[in-house]
PDB file of C-alpha atoms in Angstrom:
ATOM      1  CA  GLY A   1     -20.000 -16.226  -0.085  1.00  0.00           C
ATOM      2  CA  GLU A   2     -21.785 -12.497   0.292  1.00  0.00           C
ATOM      3  CA  SER A   3     -25.135 -12.645  -1.110  1.00  0.00           C
ATOM      4  CA  VAL A   4     -26.101  -9.728  -3.502  1.00  0.00           C
ATOM      5  CA  GLY A   5     -29.074  -7.453  -4.035  1.00  0.00           C
ATOM      6  CA  LEU A   6     -31.907  -9.114  -5.604  1.00  0.00           C
ATOM      7  CA  HIS A   7     -31.880  -6.340  -8.165  1.00  0.00           C
ATOM      8  CA  LEU A   8     -28.265  -6.441  -9.061  1.00  0.00           C
ATOM      9  CA  PRO A   9     -27.641  -5.876 -12.932  1.00  0.00           C
ATOM     10  CA  THR A  10     -26.570  -9.261 -14.553  1.00  0.00           C
ATOM     11  CA  LEU A  11     -24.581  -9.655 -17.554  1.00  0.00           C
ATOM     12  CA  SER A  12     -24.335 -12.970 -19.319  1.00  0.00           C
ATOM     13  CA  VAL A  13     -21.316 -13.449 -21.711  1.00  0.00           C
ATOM     14  CA  GLN A  14     -20.363 -16.532 -23.777  1.00  0.00           C
ATOM     15  CA  GLU A  15     -16.580 -17.220 -22.848  1.00  0.00           C
ATOM     16  CA  GLY A  16     -14.135 -16.025 -25.177  1.00  0.00           C
ATOM     17  CA  ASP A  17     -16.405 -12.904 -25.989  1.00  0.00           C
ATOM     18  CA  ASN A  18     -15.793  -9.371 -24.860  1.00  0.00           C
ATOM     19  CA  SER A  19     -17.812  -8.084 -21.886  1.00  0.00           C
ATOM     20  CA  ILE A  20     -18.493  -4.687 -21.493  1.00  0.00           C
ATOM     21  CA  ILE A  21     -20.053  -3.359 -18.111  1.00  0.00           C
ATOM     22  CA  ASN A  22     -21.176  -0.217 -17.653  1.00  0.00           C
ATOM     23  CA  CYS A  23     -21.833   2.491 -15.065  1.00  0.00           C
ATOM     24  CA  ALA A  24     -23.336   5.932 -14.644  1.00  0.00           C
ATOM     25  CA  TYR A  25     -21.631   8.162 -12.185  1.00  0.00           C
ATOM     26  CA  SER A  26     -23.030  11.086  -9.999  1.00  0.00           C
ATOM     27  CA  ASN A  27     -20.463  13.535  -9.492  1.00  0.00           C
ATOM     28  CA  SER A  28     -19.262  15.588 -12.351  1.00  0.00           C
ATOM     29  CA  ALA A  29     -16.346  16.948  -9.950  1.00  0.00           C
ATOM     30  CA  SER A  30     -15.057  13.467  -9.475  1.00  0.00           C
ATOM     31  CA  ASP A  31     -11.667  13.390 -10.608  1.00  0.00           C
ATOM     32  CA  TYR A  32     -10.703   9.907 -10.195  1.00  0.00           C
ATOM     33  CA  PHE A  33     -12.437   6.184 -10.913  1.00  0.00           C
ATOM     34  CA  ILE A  34     -11.787   2.700 -10.383  1.00  0.00           C
ATOM     35  CA  TRP A  35     -13.150  -0.733 -11.199  1.00  0.00           C
ATOM     36  CA  TYR A  36     -13.210  -3.278  -8.774  1.00  0.00           C
ATOM     37  CA  LYS A  37     -13.596  -6.952  -8.946  1.00  0.00           C
ATOM     38  CA  GLN A  38     -15.327  -8.427  -5.787  1.00  0.00           C
ATOM     39  CA  GLU A  39     -15.463 -12.310  -5.857  1.00  0.00           C
ATOM     40  CA  SER A  40     -17.857 -14.481  -3.543  1.00  0.00           C
ATOM     41  CA  GLY A  41     -16.386 -14.493  -0.277  1.00  0.00           C
ATOM     42  CA  LYS A  42     -13.894 -11.764  -0.963  1.00  0.00           C
ATOM     43  CA  GLY A  43     -13.198  -8.142  -0.825  1.00  0.00           C
ATOM     44  CA  PRO A  44     -13.137  -5.714  -3.407  1.00  0.00           C
ATOM     45  CA  GLN A  45      -9.924  -6.351  -5.775  1.00  0.00           C
ATOM     46  CA  PHE A  46      -8.562  -3.240  -7.895  1.00  0.00           C
ATOM     47  CA  ILE A  47      -8.653  -3.909 -11.567  1.00  0.00           C
ATOM     48  CA  ILE A  48      -7.762  -0.613 -13.256  1.00  0.00           C
ATOM     49  CA  ASP A  49      -8.185   3.213 -12.964  1.00  0.00           C
ATOM     50  CA  ILE A  50      -8.288   6.204 -14.541  1.00  0.00           C
ATOM     51  CA  ARG A  51      -7.787   9.869 -13.849  1.00  0.00           C
ATOM     52  CA  SER A  52     -10.372  12.475 -15.392  1.00  0.00           C
ATOM     53  CA  ASN A  53      -7.920  14.039 -17.729  1.00  0.00           C
ATOM     54  CA  MET A  54      -7.963  10.905 -19.532  1.00  0.00           C
ATOM     55  CA  ASP A  55     -10.603   9.341 -21.829  1.00  0.00           C
ATOM     56  CA  LYS A  56      -9.304   5.669 -21.911  1.00  0.00           C
ATOM     57  CA  ARG A  57      -7.030   3.534 -20.218  1.00  0.00           C
ATOM     58  CA  GLN A  58      -5.862   0.142 -21.231  1.00  0.00           C
ATOM     59  CA  GLY A  59      -4.587  -2.882 -18.728  1.00  0.00           C
ATOM     60  CA  GLN A  60      -4.130  -6.414 -19.466  1.00  0.00           C
ATOM     61  CA  ARG A  61      -7.145  -7.869 -21.069  1.00  0.00           C
ATOM     62  CA  VAL A  62      -9.064  -4.850 -19.810  1.00  0.00           C
ATOM     63  CA  THR A  63     -10.133  -1.322 -20.847  1.00  0.00           C
ATOM     64  CA  VAL A  64     -11.643   1.432 -18.984  1.00  0.00           C
ATOM     65  CA  LEU A  65     -13.423   4.380 -20.814  1.00  0.00           C
ATOM     66  CA  LEU A  66     -14.629   7.437 -19.615  1.00  0.00           C
ATOM     67  CA  ASN A  67     -17.185  10.008 -20.817  1.00  0.00           C
ATOM     68  CA  LYS A  68     -16.989  12.915 -18.865  1.00  0.00           C
ATOM     69  CA  THR A  69     -19.750  14.508 -20.727  1.00  0.00           C
ATOM     70  CA  VAL A  70     -22.308  12.079 -19.695  1.00  0.00           C
ATOM     71  CA  LYS A  71     -20.877  10.910 -16.369  1.00  0.00           C
ATOM     72  CA  HIS A  72     -20.332   7.646 -17.511  1.00  0.00           C
ATOM     73  CA  LEU A  73     -17.918   4.927 -17.351  1.00  0.00           C
ATOM     74  CA  SER A  74     -17.168   1.555 -18.774  1.00  0.00           C
ATOM     75  CA  LEU A  75     -15.261  -1.779 -18.525  1.00  0.00           C
ATOM     76  CA  GLN A  76     -13.946  -3.881 -21.354  1.00  0.00           C
ATOM     77  CA  ILE A  77     -13.037  -7.471 -20.692  1.00  0.00           C
ATOM     78  CA  ALA A  78     -11.598  -9.189 -23.707  1.00  0.00           C
ATOM     79  CA  ALA A  79     -11.638 -12.553 -24.150  1.00  0.00           C
ATOM     80  CA  THR A  80     -13.761 -13.317 -21.188  1.00  0.00           C
ATOM     81  CA  GLN A  81     -12.809 -16.288 -19.051  1.00  0.00           C
ATOM     82  CA  PRO A  82     -14.343 -18.116 -16.093  1.00  0.00           C
ATOM     83  CA  GLY A  83     -12.571 -16.586 -13.665  1.00  0.00           C
ATOM     84  CA  ASP A  84     -13.918 -13.324 -14.474  1.00  0.00           C
ATOM     85  CA  SER A  85     -17.281 -13.951 -13.274  1.00  0.00           C
ATOM     86  CA  ALA A  86     -17.675 -11.744 -10.274  1.00  0.00           C
ATOM     87  CA  VAL A  87     -19.537  -8.757  -9.376  1.00  0.00           C
ATOM     88  CA  TYR A  88     -17.914  -5.573 -10.688  1.00  0.00           C
ATOM     89  CA  PHE A  89     -18.237  -2.096  -9.092  1.00  0.00           C
ATOM     90  CA  CYS A  90     -17.176   1.588 -10.061  1.00  0.00           C
ATOM     91  CA  ALA A  91     -16.479   3.628  -7.816  1.00  0.00           C
ATOM     92  CA  GLU A  92     -15.443   7.337  -8.210  1.00  0.00           C
ATOM     93  CA  LYS A  93     -13.581   9.791  -6.018  1.00  0.00           C
ATOM     94  CA  ASN A  94     -13.323  13.713  -5.570  1.00  0.00           C
ATOM     95  CA  TYR A  95      -9.954  15.287  -4.302  1.00  0.00           C
ATOM     96  CA  GLY A  96     -10.415  14.842  -0.592  1.00  0.00           C
ATOM     97  CA  GLN A  97     -13.347  12.757  -0.277  1.00  0.00           C
ATOM     98  CA  ASN A  98     -13.722   9.329  -0.232  1.00  0.00           C
ATOM     99  CA  PHE A  99     -14.856   6.671  -2.619  1.00  0.00           C
ATOM    100  CA  VAL A 100     -18.535   6.445  -3.551  1.00  0.00           C
ATOM    101  CA  PHE A 101     -19.440   3.147  -4.995  1.00  0.00           C
ATOM    102  CA  GLY A 102     -21.936   2.064  -7.571  1.00  0.00           C
ATOM    103  CA  PRO A 103     -24.476  -0.552  -7.163  1.00  0.00           C
ATOM    104  CA  GLY A 104     -22.712  -3.253  -8.693  1.00  0.00           C
ATOM    105  CA  THR A 105     -23.182  -5.564 -11.817  1.00  0.00           C
ATOM    106  CA  ARG A 106     -22.759  -9.346 -12.008  1.00  0.00           C
ATOM    107  CA  LEU A 107     -21.218 -10.744 -14.661  1.00  0.00           C
ATOM    108  CA  SER A 108     -21.363 -14.644 -15.716  1.00  0.00           C
ATOM    109  CA  VAL A 109     -19.728 -16.420 -17.673  1.00  0.00           C
ATOM    110  CA  LEU A 110     -21.103 -19.139 -19.410  1.00  0.00           C
ATOM    111  CA  PRO A 111     -19.213 -22.001 -20.953  1.00  0.00           C
TER     112      PRO A 111
ATOM    113  CA  GLU B   1       3.582  -8.688   1.427  1.00  0.00           C
ATOM    114  CA  ALA B   2       0.381  -9.590   3.716  1.00  0.00           C
ATOM    115  CA  GLY B   3      -2.945  -8.139   2.589  1.00  0.00           C
ATOM    116  CA  VAL B   4      -5.203  -6.438   4.922  1.00  0.00           C
ATOM    117  CA  THR B   5      -6.586  -8.961   7.110  1.00  0.00           C
ATOM    118  CA  GLN B   6     -10.284  -8.688   8.988  1.00  0.00           C
ATOM    119  CA  PHE B   7     -11.394 -10.762  11.757  1.00  0.00           C
ATOM    120  CA  PRO B   8     -13.659 -12.679  12.615  1.00  0.00           C
ATOM    121  CA  SER B   9     -14.791 -13.681   8.839  1.00  0.00           C
ATOM    122  CA  HIS B  10     -18.405 -14.122  10.212  1.00  0.00           C
ATOM    123  CA  SER B  11     -20.202 -13.041  13.163  1.00  0.00           C
ATOM    124  CA  VAL B  12     -23.541 -13.624  14.470  1.00  0.00           C
ATOM    125  CA  ILE B  13     -25.332 -11.902  17.473  1.00  0.00           C
ATOM    126  CA  GLU B  14     -28.510 -11.061  18.766  1.00  0.00           C
ATOM    127  CA  LYS B  15     -29.981  -7.725  18.695  1.00  0.00           C
ATOM    128  CA  GLY B  16     -28.760  -5.739  21.820  1.00  0.00           C
ATOM    129  CA  GLN B  17     -25.205  -7.471  21.864  1.00  0.00           C
ATOM    130  CA  THR B  18     -21.892  -5.931  21.185  1.00  0.00           C
ATOM    131  CA  VAL B  19     -19.504  -7.027  18.591  1.00  0.00           C
ATOM    132  CA  THR B  20     -16.001  -5.767  17.724  1.00  0.00           C
ATOM    133  CA  LEU B  21     -14.527  -6.253  14.532  1.00  0.00           C
ATOM    134  CA  ARG B  22     -10.950  -6.011  13.852  1.00  0.00           C
ATOM    135  CA  CYS B  23      -8.757  -4.905  10.788  1.00  0.00           C
ATOM    136  CA  ASP B  24      -4.756  -5.040  10.222  1.00  0.00           C
ATOM    137  CA  PRO B  25      -3.975  -3.210   7.589  1.00  0.00           C
ATOM    138  CA  ILE B  26      -0.953  -3.619   5.183  1.00  0.00           C
ATOM    139  CA  SER B  27       2.130  -2.898   7.188  1.00  0.00           C
ATOM    140  CA  GLY B  28       3.173   0.776   6.446  1.00  0.00           C
ATOM    141  CA  HIS B  29      -0.106   1.855   5.218  1.00  0.00           C
ATOM    142  CA  ASP B  30      -1.080   5.032   7.180  1.00  0.00           C
ATOM    143  CA  ASN B  31      -4.758   5.334   5.763  1.00  0.00           C
ATOM    144  CA  LEU B  32      -7.302   2.886   6.816  1.00  0.00           C
ATOM    145  CA  TYR B  33     -10.820   2.962   5.565  1.00  0.00           C
ATOM    146  CA  TRP B  34     -14.044   0.991   6.998  1.00  0.00           C
ATOM    147  CA  TYR B  35     -16.763   0.494   4.413  1.00  0.00           C
ATOM    148  CA  ARG B  36     -19.819  -1.815   5.023  1.00  0.00           C
ATOM    149  CA  ARG B  37     -22.501  -3.581   2.442  1.00  0.00           C
ATOM    150  CA  VAL B  38     -25.738  -3.300   3.948  1.00  0.00           C
ATOM    151  CA  MET B  39     -28.829  -5.476   2.498  1.00  0.00           C
ATOM    152  CA  GLY B  40     -26.557  -6.299  -0.845  1.00  0.00           C
ATOM    153  CA  LYS B  41     -26.822  -2.553  -1.360  1.00  0.00           C
ATOM    154  CA  GLU B  42     -23.868  -0.392  -2.295  1.00  0.00           C
ATOM    155  CA  ILE B  43     -20.493  -0.233  -0.762  1.00  0.00           C
ATOM    156  CA  LYS B  44     -20.578   2.643   1.837  1.00  0.00           C
ATOM    157  CA  PHE B  45     -18.218   4.545   3.472  1.00  0.00           C
ATOM    158  CA  LEU B  46     -17.688   5.112   7.189  1.00  0.00           C
ATOM    159  CA  LEU B  47     -14.970   6.459   8.196  1.00  0.00           C
ATOM    160  CA  HIS B  48     -11.072   7.086   7.325  1.00  0.00           C
ATOM    161  CA  PHE B  49      -7.722   7.075   9.773  1.00  0.00           C
ATOM    162  CA  VAL B  50      -4.575   8.542   8.752  1.00  0.00           C
ATOM    163  CA  LYS B  51      -2.097   6.763  11.306  1.00  0.00           C
ATOM    164  CA  GLU B  52      -4.351   7.076  14.809  1.00  0.00           C
ATOM    165  CA  SER B  53      -6.288  10.126  13.719  1.00  0.00           C
ATOM    166  CA  LYS B  54      -9.875  10.144  12.596  1.00  0.00           C
ATOM    167  CA  GLN B  55      -9.418  11.702   9.195  1.00  0.00           C
ATOM    168  CA  ASP B  56     -13.311  11.652   8.326  1.00  0.00           C
ATOM    169  CA  GLU B  57     -15.978   9.966  10.258  1.00  0.00           C
ATOM    170  CA  SER B  58     -18.824  11.398   8.233  1.00  0.00           C
ATOM    171  CA  GLY B  59     -20.155   8.056   6.948  1.00  0.00           C
ATOM    172  CA  MET B  60     -20.426   6.412  10.490  1.00  0.00           C
ATOM    173  CA  PRO B  61     -24.573   5.876  10.924  1.00  0.00           C
ATOM    174  CA  ASN B  62     -24.723   6.634  14.320  1.00  0.00           C
ATOM    175  CA  ASN B  63     -23.209   6.577  18.138  1.00  0.00           C
ATOM    176  CA  ARG B  64     -23.729   2.962  18.403  1.00  0.00           C
ATOM    177  CA  PHE B  65     -20.643   2.591  16.228  1.00  0.00           C
ATOM    178  CA  LEU B  66     -17.320   3.178  17.671  1.00  0.00           C
ATOM    179  CA  ALA B  67     -13.929   2.991  15.819  1.00  0.00           C
ATOM    180  CA  GLU B  68     -10.310   3.024  17.077  1.00  0.00           C
ATOM    181  CA  ARG B  69      -6.865   2.801  15.756  1.00  0.00           C
ATOM    182  CA  THR B  70      -4.693   3.123  18.923  1.00  0.00           C
ATOM    183  CA  GLY B  71      -1.101   3.087  17.952  1.00  0.00           C
ATOM    184  CA  GLY B  72      -1.998   3.842  14.146  1.00  0.00           C
ATOM    185  CA  THR B  73      -1.709  -0.232  13.287  1.00  0.00           C
ATOM    186  CA  TYR B  74      -4.682  -2.279  13.519  1.00  0.00           C
ATOM    187  CA  SER B  75      -8.401  -1.029  13.907  1.00  0.00           C
ATOM    188  CA  THR B  76     -11.153  -2.144  15.757  1.00  0.00           C
ATOM    189  CA  LEU B  77     -15.024  -1.512  15.106  1.00  0.00           C
ATOM    190  CA  LYS B  78     -17.256  -1.733  17.658  1.00  0.00           C
ATOM    191  CA  VAL B  79     -21.138  -1.963  17.343  1.00  0.00           C
ATOM    192  CA  GLN B  80     -22.949  -1.510  20.514  1.00  0.00           C
ATOM    193  CA  PRO B  81     -25.871  -2.240  20.952  1.00  0.00           C
ATOM    194  CA  ALA B  82     -26.021  -4.033  17.736  1.00  0.00           C
ATOM    195  CA  GLU B  83     -29.217  -3.576  15.796  1.00  0.00           C
ATOM    196  CA  LEU B  84     -31.113  -5.819  12.891  1.00  0.00           C
ATOM    197  CA  GLU B  85     -30.322  -2.860  10.428  1.00  0.00           C
ATOM    198  CA  ASP B  86     -26.580  -3.520  11.007  1.00  0.00           C
ATOM    199  CA  SER B  87     -26.295  -6.969   9.340  1.00  0.00           C
ATOM    200  CA  GLY B  88     -24.108  -6.958   6.341  1.00  0.00           C
ATOM    201  CA  VAL B  89     -20.423  -6.981   5.126  1.00  0.00           C
ATOM    202  CA  TYR B  90     -17.737  -4.467   6.715  1.00  0.00           C
ATOM    203  CA  PHE B  91     -14.951  -3.941   4.759  1.00  0.00           C
ATOM    204  CA  CYS B  92     -11.542  -2.584   5.902  1.00  0.00           C
ATOM    205  CA  ALA B  93      -9.061  -0.978   3.549  1.00  0.00           C
ATOM    206  CA  SER B  94      -5.810   0.532   3.605  1.00  0.00           C
ATOM    207  CA  SER B  95      -3.604   2.530   1.352  1.00  0.00           C
ATOM    208  CA  GLN B  96      -0.151   4.143   1.304  1.00  0.00           C
ATOM    209  CA  MET B  97      -1.372   7.382   0.110  1.00  0.00           C
ATOM    210  CA  ASP B  98      -5.009   8.931   0.242  1.00  0.00           C
ATOM    211  CA  ILE B  99      -4.905  10.928  -3.061  1.00  0.00           C
ATOM    212  CA  GLY B 100      -5.082   9.017  -6.505  1.00  0.00           C
ATOM    213  CA  TYR B 101      -4.497   5.649  -5.492  1.00  0.00           C
ATOM    214  CA  GLY B 102      -6.912   2.469  -5.173  1.00  0.00           C
ATOM    215  CA  TYR B 103      -7.045   0.789  -1.609  1.00  0.00           C
ATOM    216  CA  THR B 104      -6.213  -2.656  -0.703  1.00  0.00           C
ATOM    217  CA  PHE B 105      -9.493  -4.450   0.648  1.00  0.00           C
ATOM    218  CA  GLY B 106      -9.712  -7.099   3.268  1.00  0.00           C
ATOM    219  CA  SER B 107     -12.269  -9.705   2.814  1.00  0.00           C
ATOM    220  CA  GLY B 108     -14.632  -8.502   5.151  1.00  0.00           C
ATOM    221  CA  THR B 109     -16.351  -9.382   8.010  1.00  0.00           C
ATOM    222  CA  ARG B 110     -20.019 -10.662   7.460  1.00  0.00           C
ATOM    223  CA  LEU B 111     -22.285  -9.624  10.297  1.00  0.00           C
ATOM    224  CA  THR B 112     -25.473 -10.897  11.006  1.00  0.00           C
ATOM    225  CA  VAL B 113     -27.733  -9.375  13.755  1.00  0.00           C
ATOM    226  CA  VAL B 114     -31.036 -11.871  14.744  1.00  0.00           C
TER     227      VAL B 114
END
């Protein structure tokens, strides 16, 4: 699979616990945000998105929170499962521009 | 529906050689994007096609990189001549709309220049 940077932040959680992955974005004008999940050897996979006029959005087992005041985005995964192990990227987008990705966080789910 | 397909999945070439990467987007997706992740760093934007036209190529690192999308279907990204710093994973993505939607990514091409 794809190798990752030596300094990639890592989050280790016990199976069944909740995970919170954080991301600081850079552009206060960004109006659309996505969380992507990347498993080894695969491309980034869309998880959940949120627009700047919202501060929370829920999906199946996942919740994204947006704090525009401090330019912070978080992804909460409920009842983390082994299949959730992957690298998670936040991405921000400004109207008419292209996605800017964060550095990624590796999530390891412990049995 | 079939996803975004990239070929080859891996390529190892010598410095100075030429490599061509191919991306087949999801059928009907007018928007096609190339991104790359070099040396485990952030995934960075390279360029964006709308049909066969280059909408934004601001992320292309230099003139050794040439992207085409003849006919508005599949796209190729040629690196000529390849340098060591070009090593990384090159992702292609496509979407039906550009604004307010996520992209569907391919599995990427891992390029190693030795």
